[in-house]
Amino acid sequence: MGGDFGPHCIVPASLSCLAENSSLHLVLVGQSSLLEQLVAKHSGVDHSRLKIVDAPEMVAMDERPAQALRGKPRSSMRLALEQVRDGNAQACVSAGNTGALMALARQVLKTLPGIDRPAMVTALPTQGAPCLLLDLGANVDCPAAQLYQFAIMGAVAAESLGTEQPRVALLNVGTEEIKGNQQVKLAAALLQQAPGLNYRGFIEGDGLYRGEADVVVCDGFVGNVLLKSSEGLAGMLVAKVEALFRRSVAARIVGAAALPLLRRLRAELNPAQYNGASFLGLQGILVKSHGSAGADGFKAAIRRATQDVEHDLPEQLRSRLGQFLSGDRLSSGADDVTAGDGWSSN
């Protein structure tokens, strides 16, 4: 029921995914009367692999996490997470309020041993292979121990996707050891001591897009700004290139010849294909779709969730975290789950 377009976008995207993937089963959680009407408009889809769970309440996009936790026990967001907790589903995908989703997920699914807070991760395009960036907004202010935890989880996630010895870096204002705030410097000291971790030091934003690391770690404030700035820049570049080819008759002729390359560029830079951020560190799979994502973007988020299921990402994290997270110095203290009113809700 969340996101800028709600079920009018999510239902068609879900049904399209069912048509593309014959092994996929979906549970739609929300106001059943509305969901049934929208599903009925798509008669050519195999509805035998689709189930609707009624949820009489919903969490608004501007609602405080504490209100979602305490005041809405029958919200679509909570009931969807409970489907995963109770074994009725293997993953949850939501386009709703990020802060409320984070708080509810910590309460319903719980975090893995040794993890204080989950981190949102997604892949960004670079000059080389895509780079995993985390955190993307779930934790806007992170102590060093949490940045350390994020780095370890990002490295394990990259390995699960086939990257051997993933290069891990901390996003910073410079590559020199003296640069950065205290949290980043302390996190660097911890990562330098991590056994078996391929830690490469600090990286700047341009180095990320040159493909100089496979995993880049930052707090959620910086990560969210970087992600949305990247999406805006990609859209602007494509629009400017297309406008150049419309300026004159000669430019249109050249543009017609370059049309296949332009379409490929648009596809590679389209933020929709990278939509869907996995919450790492939970005892269950949860993927957050961008609230402004359209049908193609939400389909990408569903595909991300199925990929996490295929790789059994929580179990891979559980089996690997012990060697990295031992010791009291890595515990930052899990603060109360309701203290998240400042989390990003976009």
Short mmCIF file of C-alpha atoms in Angstrom, two decimals:
data_model
loop_
_atom_site.label_atom_id
_atom_site.label_comp_id
_atom_site.label_asym_id
_atom_site.label_seq_id
_atom_site.Cartn_x
_atom_site.Cartn_y
_atom_site.Cartn_z
CA MET A 1 0.00 0.00 0.00
CA GLY A 2 3.05 2.30 0.16
CA GLY A 3 5.10 4.35 -2.26
CA ASP A 4 4.07 7.28 -4.39
CA PHE A 5 1.73 5.17 -6.55
CA GLY A 6 0.61 2.45 -4.13
CA PRO A 7 -1.18 -0.68 -5.37
CA HIS A 8 -2.04 0.92 -8.73
CA CYS A 9 1.64 0.46 -9.58
CA ILE A 10 2.58 -2.49 -7.36
CA VAL A 11 -0.22 -4.85 -8.43
CA PRO A 12 0.53 -4.65 -12.21
CA ALA A 13 4.26 -4.99 -11.48
CA SER A 14 3.63 -8.06 -9.32
CA LEU A 15 1.41 -9.71 -11.91
CA SER A 16 3.99 -9.02 -14.62
CA CYS A 17 6.65 -10.73 -12.50
CA LEU A 18 4.36 -13.74 -12.08
CA ALA A 19 3.98 -13.98 -15.85
CA GLU A 20 7.76 -13.83 -16.33
CA ASN A 21 8.73 -16.29 -13.58
CA SER A 22 6.80 -19.56 -13.44
CA SER A 23 8.34 -20.56 -10.08
CA LEU A 24 7.34 -17.33 -8.34
CA HIS A 25 4.47 -17.16 -5.84
CA LEU A 26 3.33 -13.80 -4.46
CA VAL A 27 1.33 -12.65 -1.46
CA LEU A 28 -0.20 -9.18 -1.74
CA VAL A 29 -0.80 -7.64 1.69
CA GLY A 30 -3.15 -4.67 1.90
CA GLN A 31 -6.77 -3.58 1.58
CA SER A 32 -8.22 -6.71 0.04
CA SER A 33 -11.23 -5.10 -1.70
CA LEU A 34 -8.99 -2.71 -3.64
CA LEU A 35 -6.37 -5.37 -4.38
CA GLU A 36 -8.99 -7.80 -5.70
CA GLN A 37 -10.37 -5.12 -8.04
CA LEU A 38 -6.93 -4.35 -9.44
CA VAL A 39 -6.03 -8.03 -9.84
CA ALA A 40 -9.32 -8.73 -11.64
CA LYS A 41 -8.30 -6.30 -14.40
CA HIS A 42 -5.51 -8.70 -15.43
CA SER A 43 -7.36 -11.81 -16.55
CA GLY A 44 -4.48 -13.37 -18.48
CA VAL A 45 -2.33 -14.00 -15.40
CA ASP A 46 -2.17 -17.30 -13.51
CA HIS A 47 -3.88 -16.28 -10.26
CA SER A 48 -3.23 -19.68 -8.69
CA ARG A 49 0.21 -18.40 -7.63
CA LEU A 50 -1.22 -15.26 -6.08
CA LYS A 51 -2.68 -14.80 -2.60
CA ILE A 52 -4.19 -11.72 -0.97
CA VAL A 53 -3.93 -11.07 2.78
CA ASP A 54 -6.23 -8.37 4.10
CA ALA A 55 -4.65 -5.58 6.15
CA PRO A 56 -7.15 -2.96 7.37
CA GLU A 57 -4.46 -0.43 8.36
CA MET A 58 -1.60 1.19 6.47
CA VAL A 59 1.45 3.25 7.44
CA ALA A 60 1.54 6.69 5.85
CA MET A 61 4.72 7.83 4.13
CA ASP A 62 5.16 10.68 6.63
CA GLU A 63 4.24 8.67 9.72
CA ARG A 64 6.67 8.43 12.63
CA PRO A 65 8.15 4.95 13.22
CA ALA A 66 6.99 4.94 16.86
CA GLN A 67 3.38 5.40 15.74
CA ALA A 68 3.66 2.54 13.25
CA LEU A 69 5.14 0.29 15.94
CA ARG A 70 2.65 0.96 18.70
CA GLY A 71 -0.51 2.16 17.05
CA LYS A 72 -1.07 -0.04 13.98
CA PRO A 73 -0.89 -3.76 14.78
CA ARG A 74 -2.81 -4.63 11.58
CA SER A 75 -0.89 -2.48 9.11
CA SER A 76 0.01 -3.97 5.74
CA MET A 77 3.70 -3.38 6.50
CA ARG A 78 3.65 -5.34 9.77
CA LEU A 79 1.52 -8.17 8.42
CA ALA A 80 3.80 -8.53 5.39
CA LEU A 81 6.84 -8.85 7.66
CA GLU A 82 4.96 -11.38 9.78
CA GLN A 83 4.40 -13.49 6.65
CA VAL A 84 8.19 -13.85 6.46
CA ARG A 85 8.63 -14.40 10.20
CA ASP A 86 5.97 -17.15 10.24
CA GLY A 87 7.39 -18.95 7.19
CA ASN A 88 4.49 -18.11 4.85
CA ALA A 89 6.84 -16.17 2.57
CA GLN A 90 10.58 -16.17 1.96
CA ALA A 91 10.97 -12.43 1.41
CA CYS A 92 9.14 -9.13 1.82
CA VAL A 93 9.22 -6.22 -0.64
CA SER A 94 7.91 -2.79 0.36
CA ALA A 95 7.86 0.69 -1.17
CA GLY A 96 6.59 2.25 2.06
CA ASN A 97 7.96 4.50 4.80
CA THR A 98 11.62 3.53 5.28
CA GLY A 99 11.84 4.52 8.94
CA ALA A 100 8.72 2.58 9.88
CA LEU A 101 9.86 -0.39 7.81
CA MET A 102 13.23 -0.41 9.58
CA ALA A 103 11.65 -0.22 13.04
CA LEU A 104 9.06 -2.90 12.32
CA ALA A 105 11.62 -5.20 10.72
CA ARG A 106 13.86 -5.02 13.78
CA GLN A 107 10.91 -5.85 15.99
CA VAL A 108 9.32 -8.58 13.86
CA LEU A 109 12.27 -10.25 12.09
CA LYS A 110 15.04 -9.38 14.59
CA THR A 111 18.67 -8.79 13.70
CA LEU A 112 21.35 -11.43 13.29
CA PRO A 113 23.67 -12.06 16.26
CA GLY A 114 26.31 -9.35 16.51
CA ILE A 115 24.43 -6.85 14.35
CA ASP A 116 23.07 -3.71 16.00
CA ARG A 117 21.14 -2.31 13.05
CA PRO A 118 20.45 -3.53 9.52
CA ALA A 119 21.86 -1.61 6.55
CA MET A 120 20.29 -1.00 3.17
CA VAL A 121 22.46 -2.01 0.22
CA THR A 122 22.08 -1.75 -3.55
CA ALA A 123 24.29 -2.02 -6.62
CA LEU A 124 25.41 1.10 -8.47
CA PRO A 125 26.73 1.09 -12.05
CA THR A 126 30.43 1.90 -12.48
CA GLN A 127 32.98 1.81 -15.30
CA GLY A 128 33.58 -1.80 -14.28
CA ALA A 129 31.30 -4.21 -12.44
CA PRO A 130 28.48 -2.79 -10.30
CA CYS A 131 29.52 -1.66 -6.82
CA LEU A 132 27.55 -2.40 -3.63
CA LEU A 133 26.85 0.76 -1.63
CA LEU A 134 25.63 0.75 1.98
CA ASP A 135 23.99 2.24 4.03
CA LEU A 136 21.40 4.02 1.89
CA GLY A 137 19.31 5.77 4.51
CA ALA A 138 18.25 3.33 7.20
CA ASN A 139 20.82 4.74 9.66
CA VAL A 140 21.58 8.41 9.16
CA ASP A 141 24.22 8.70 11.88
CA CYS A 142 26.53 5.72 12.48
CA PRO A 143 29.30 5.09 15.03
CA ALA A 144 32.46 3.33 13.88
CA ALA A 145 31.32 -0.11 15.05
CA GLN A 146 28.24 0.06 12.83
CA LEU A 147 30.30 1.11 9.81
CA TYR A 148 32.52 -1.91 10.54
CA GLN A 149 29.46 -4.19 10.64
CA PHE A 150 28.18 -2.71 7.38
CA ALA A 151 31.53 -3.38 5.69
CA ILE A 152 31.55 -7.02 6.77
CA MET A 153 27.96 -7.57 5.63
CA GLY A 154 28.66 -5.85 2.31
CA ALA A 155 31.68 -8.06 1.69
CA VAL A 156 29.68 -11.23 2.40
CA ALA A 157 26.88 -10.02 0.11
CA ALA A 158 29.38 -9.33 -2.69
CA GLU A 159 30.86 -12.81 -2.28
CA SER A 160 27.39 -14.34 -2.50
CA LEU A 161 26.99 -12.60 -5.88
CA GLY A 162 30.21 -14.17 -7.17
CA THR A 163 32.88 -11.57 -6.37
CA GLU A 164 36.03 -13.21 -5.01
CA GLN A 165 37.89 -11.25 -2.34
CA PRO A 166 35.70 -8.15 -2.80
CA ARG A 167 37.54 -4.85 -2.42
CA VAL A 168 36.02 -2.92 0.50
CA ALA A 169 36.44 0.85 0.95
CA LEU A 170 35.10 3.61 3.21
CA LEU A 171 33.58 6.61 1.44
CA ASN A 172 35.41 9.73 2.58
CA VAL A 173 36.26 13.31 1.61
CA GLY A 174 39.79 12.23 0.67
CA THR A 175 41.96 9.12 0.42
CA GLU A 176 44.60 10.30 2.91
CA GLU A 177 44.56 8.74 6.38
CA ILE A 178 44.23 12.17 8.05
CA LYS A 179 40.98 12.99 6.19
CA GLY A 180 37.45 12.41 7.47
CA ASN A 181 35.47 12.64 10.68
CA GLN A 182 36.20 10.67 13.84
CA GLN A 183 33.73 7.88 13.09
CA VAL A 184 35.26 7.17 9.69
CA LYS A 185 38.80 7.18 11.10
CA LEU A 186 37.86 4.79 13.91
CA ALA A 187 36.03 2.51 11.45
CA ALA A 188 39.14 2.44 9.25
CA ALA A 189 41.25 1.35 12.24
CA LEU A 190 38.82 -1.51 12.93
CA LEU A 191 38.68 -2.62 9.30
CA GLN A 192 42.46 -2.69 9.00
CA GLN A 193 42.47 -5.35 11.72
CA ALA A 194 39.66 -7.49 10.27
CA PRO A 195 41.04 -10.95 9.43
CA GLY A 196 40.60 -11.96 5.79
CA LEU A 197 38.88 -8.74 4.74
CA ASN A 198 40.20 -7.13 1.57
CA TYR A 199 40.03 -3.59 2.94
CA ARG A 200 41.45 -0.96 0.54
CA GLY A 201 41.15 2.19 2.66
CA PHE A 202 39.29 5.40 1.85
CA ILE A 203 37.61 6.13 -1.47
CA GLU A 204 36.10 9.31 -2.90
CA GLY A 205 32.91 9.51 -4.93
CA ASP A 206 34.70 9.62 -8.29
CA GLY A 207 36.66 6.50 -7.35
CA LEU A 208 33.41 4.67 -6.73
CA TYR A 209 32.23 5.32 -10.28
CA ARG A 210 35.62 4.36 -11.70
CA GLY A 211 35.08 0.92 -10.19
CA GLU A 212 37.93 1.11 -7.67
CA ALA A 213 35.98 -0.91 -5.05
CA ASP A 214 33.39 -3.67 -4.99
CA VAL A 215 31.85 -2.56 -1.67
CA VAL A 216 31.67 1.07 -0.51
CA VAL A 217 30.56 1.88 3.04
CA CYS A 218 29.14 5.11 4.48
CA ASP A 219 26.43 6.25 6.88
CA GLY A 220 22.85 6.41 5.66
CA PHE A 221 22.75 10.19 5.33
CA VAL A 222 25.70 10.27 2.92
CA GLY A 223 24.56 7.13 1.10
CA ASN A 224 21.04 8.40 0.51
CA VAL A 225 22.27 11.75 -0.83
CA LEU A 226 24.76 9.97 -3.11
CA LEU A 227 22.14 7.54 -4.42
CA LYS A 228 19.54 10.17 -5.24
CA SER A 229 22.13 12.53 -6.71
CA SER A 230 23.34 9.69 -8.94
CA GLU A 231 19.81 8.97 -10.13
CA GLY A 232 19.23 12.63 -10.93
CA LEU A 233 22.56 12.97 -12.73
CA ALA A 234 21.92 9.87 -14.84
CA GLY A 235 18.54 11.21 -15.93
CA MET A 236 20.00 14.62 -16.75
CA LEU A 237 22.84 13.17 -18.86
CA VAL A 238 20.49 11.04 -20.93
CA ALA A 239 18.09 13.96 -21.43
CA LYS A 240 20.89 16.31 -22.51
CA VAL A 241 22.32 13.81 -25.01
CA GLU A 242 18.87 13.25 -26.52
CA ALA A 243 18.26 17.02 -26.70
CA LEU A 244 21.55 17.51 -28.57
CA PHE A 245 20.38 15.13 -31.30
CA ARG A 246 17.15 17.12 -31.77
CA ARG A 247 18.72 20.57 -32.28
CA SER A 248 19.05 20.51 -36.06
CA VAL A 249 18.35 18.39 -39.13
CA ALA A 250 21.99 17.25 -39.24
CA ALA A 251 21.88 16.37 -35.54
CA ARG A 252 18.70 14.33 -36.09
CA ILE A 253 20.39 12.36 -38.85
CA VAL A 254 23.36 11.62 -36.62
CA GLY A 255 20.95 10.81 -33.79
CA ALA A 256 19.06 8.31 -35.94
CA ALA A 257 22.34 6.51 -36.67
CA ALA A 258 23.24 6.56 -32.98
CA LEU A 259 19.78 5.47 -31.81
CA PRO A 260 20.79 1.89 -30.85
CA LEU A 261 23.65 3.25 -28.73
CA LEU A 262 21.36 5.84 -27.13
CA ARG A 263 18.85 3.16 -26.20
CA ARG A 264 21.62 1.07 -24.68
CA LEU A 265 22.91 4.06 -22.71
CA ARG A 266 19.43 4.86 -21.45
CA ALA A 267 18.93 1.26 -20.34
CA GLU A 268 22.30 1.07 -18.57
CA LEU A 269 21.75 4.34 -16.69
CA ASN A 270 18.05 3.81 -15.96
CA PRO A 271 17.68 3.90 -12.15
CA ALA A 272 14.71 1.53 -12.37
CA GLN A 273 16.88 -1.47 -13.19
CA TYR A 274 18.91 -0.90 -10.01
CA ASN A 275 15.86 -0.34 -7.80
CA GLY A 276 15.53 -2.44 -4.68
CA ALA A 277 17.77 -2.16 -1.63
CA SER A 278 18.26 -5.25 0.52
CA PHE A 279 18.23 -4.90 4.30
CA LEU A 280 21.36 -6.73 5.43
CA GLY A 281 21.55 -8.01 9.00
CA LEU A 282 17.98 -9.22 9.55
CA GLN A 283 16.90 -12.78 10.26
CA GLY A 284 14.82 -12.69 7.11
CA ILE A 285 14.88 -11.14 3.64
CA LEU A 286 13.52 -7.63 3.21
CA VAL A 287 13.88 -5.42 0.13
CA LYS A 288 12.98 -1.74 0.05
CA SER A 289 11.77 -0.29 -3.23
CA HIS A 290 12.25 3.41 -3.92
CA GLY A 291 8.99 5.18 -3.09
CA SER A 292 8.92 6.92 -6.46
CA ALA A 293 9.58 3.74 -8.47
CA GLY A 294 7.21 2.87 -11.26
CA ALA A 295 6.16 -0.61 -12.37
CA ASP A 296 9.55 -1.45 -13.94
CA GLY A 297 11.36 -0.32 -10.80
CA PHE A 298 9.14 -2.36 -8.50
CA LYS A 299 9.67 -5.42 -10.71
CA ALA A 300 13.41 -4.93 -10.24
CA ALA A 301 12.87 -4.90 -6.46
CA ILE A 302 10.96 -8.19 -6.65
CA ARG A 303 13.78 -9.68 -8.73
CA ARG A 304 16.27 -8.49 -6.10
CA ALA A 305 14.24 -10.30 -3.43
CA THR A 306 14.17 -13.55 -5.43
CA GLN A 307 17.93 -13.26 -5.91
CA ASP A 308 18.43 -12.90 -2.15
CA VAL A 309 16.24 -15.97 -1.62
CA GLU A 310 18.23 -18.00 -4.15
CA HIS A 311 21.48 -17.09 -2.39
CA ASP A 312 19.94 -17.54 1.09
CA LEU A 313 21.58 -14.26 2.06
CA PRO A 314 20.67 -14.20 5.79
CA GLU A 315 22.16 -17.66 6.32
CA GLN A 316 25.33 -16.74 4.45
CA LEU A 317 25.66 -13.69 6.67
CA ARG A 318 24.97 -15.70 9.82
CA SER A 319 27.64 -18.28 8.98
CA ARG A 320 30.32 -15.67 8.24
CA LEU A 321 29.71 -12.93 10.80
CA GLY A 322 31.14 -14.79 13.80
CA GLN A 323 34.74 -14.56 12.63
CA PHE A 324 34.50 -10.78 12.26
CA LEU A 325 32.20 -9.59 15.03
CA SER A 326 33.70 -11.09 18.19
CA GLY A 327 34.82 -8.75 20.95
CA ASP A 328 33.19 -6.05 23.02
CA ARG A 329 34.98 -3.29 21.08
CA LEU A 330 32.68 -3.96 18.11
CA SER A 331 29.45 -3.48 20.01
CA SER A 332 27.97 -0.02 19.61
CA GLY A 333 24.93 -0.79 21.74
CA ALA A 334 21.59 -1.54 20.14
CA ASP A 335 19.46 1.44 21.08
CA ASP A 336 15.75 1.14 21.54
CA VAL A 337 13.91 0.29 18.34
CA THR A 338 11.41 3.11 18.82
CA ALA A 339 14.10 5.79 18.80
CA GLY A 340 14.03 6.05 15.03
CA ASP A 341 11.98 9.17 14.42
CA GLY A 342 14.95 10.71 12.61
CA TRP A 343 15.35 7.88 10.08
CA SER A 344 14.83 8.58 6.42
CA SER A 345 11.27 7.96 5.26
CA ASN A 346 11.86 8.30 1.49
#
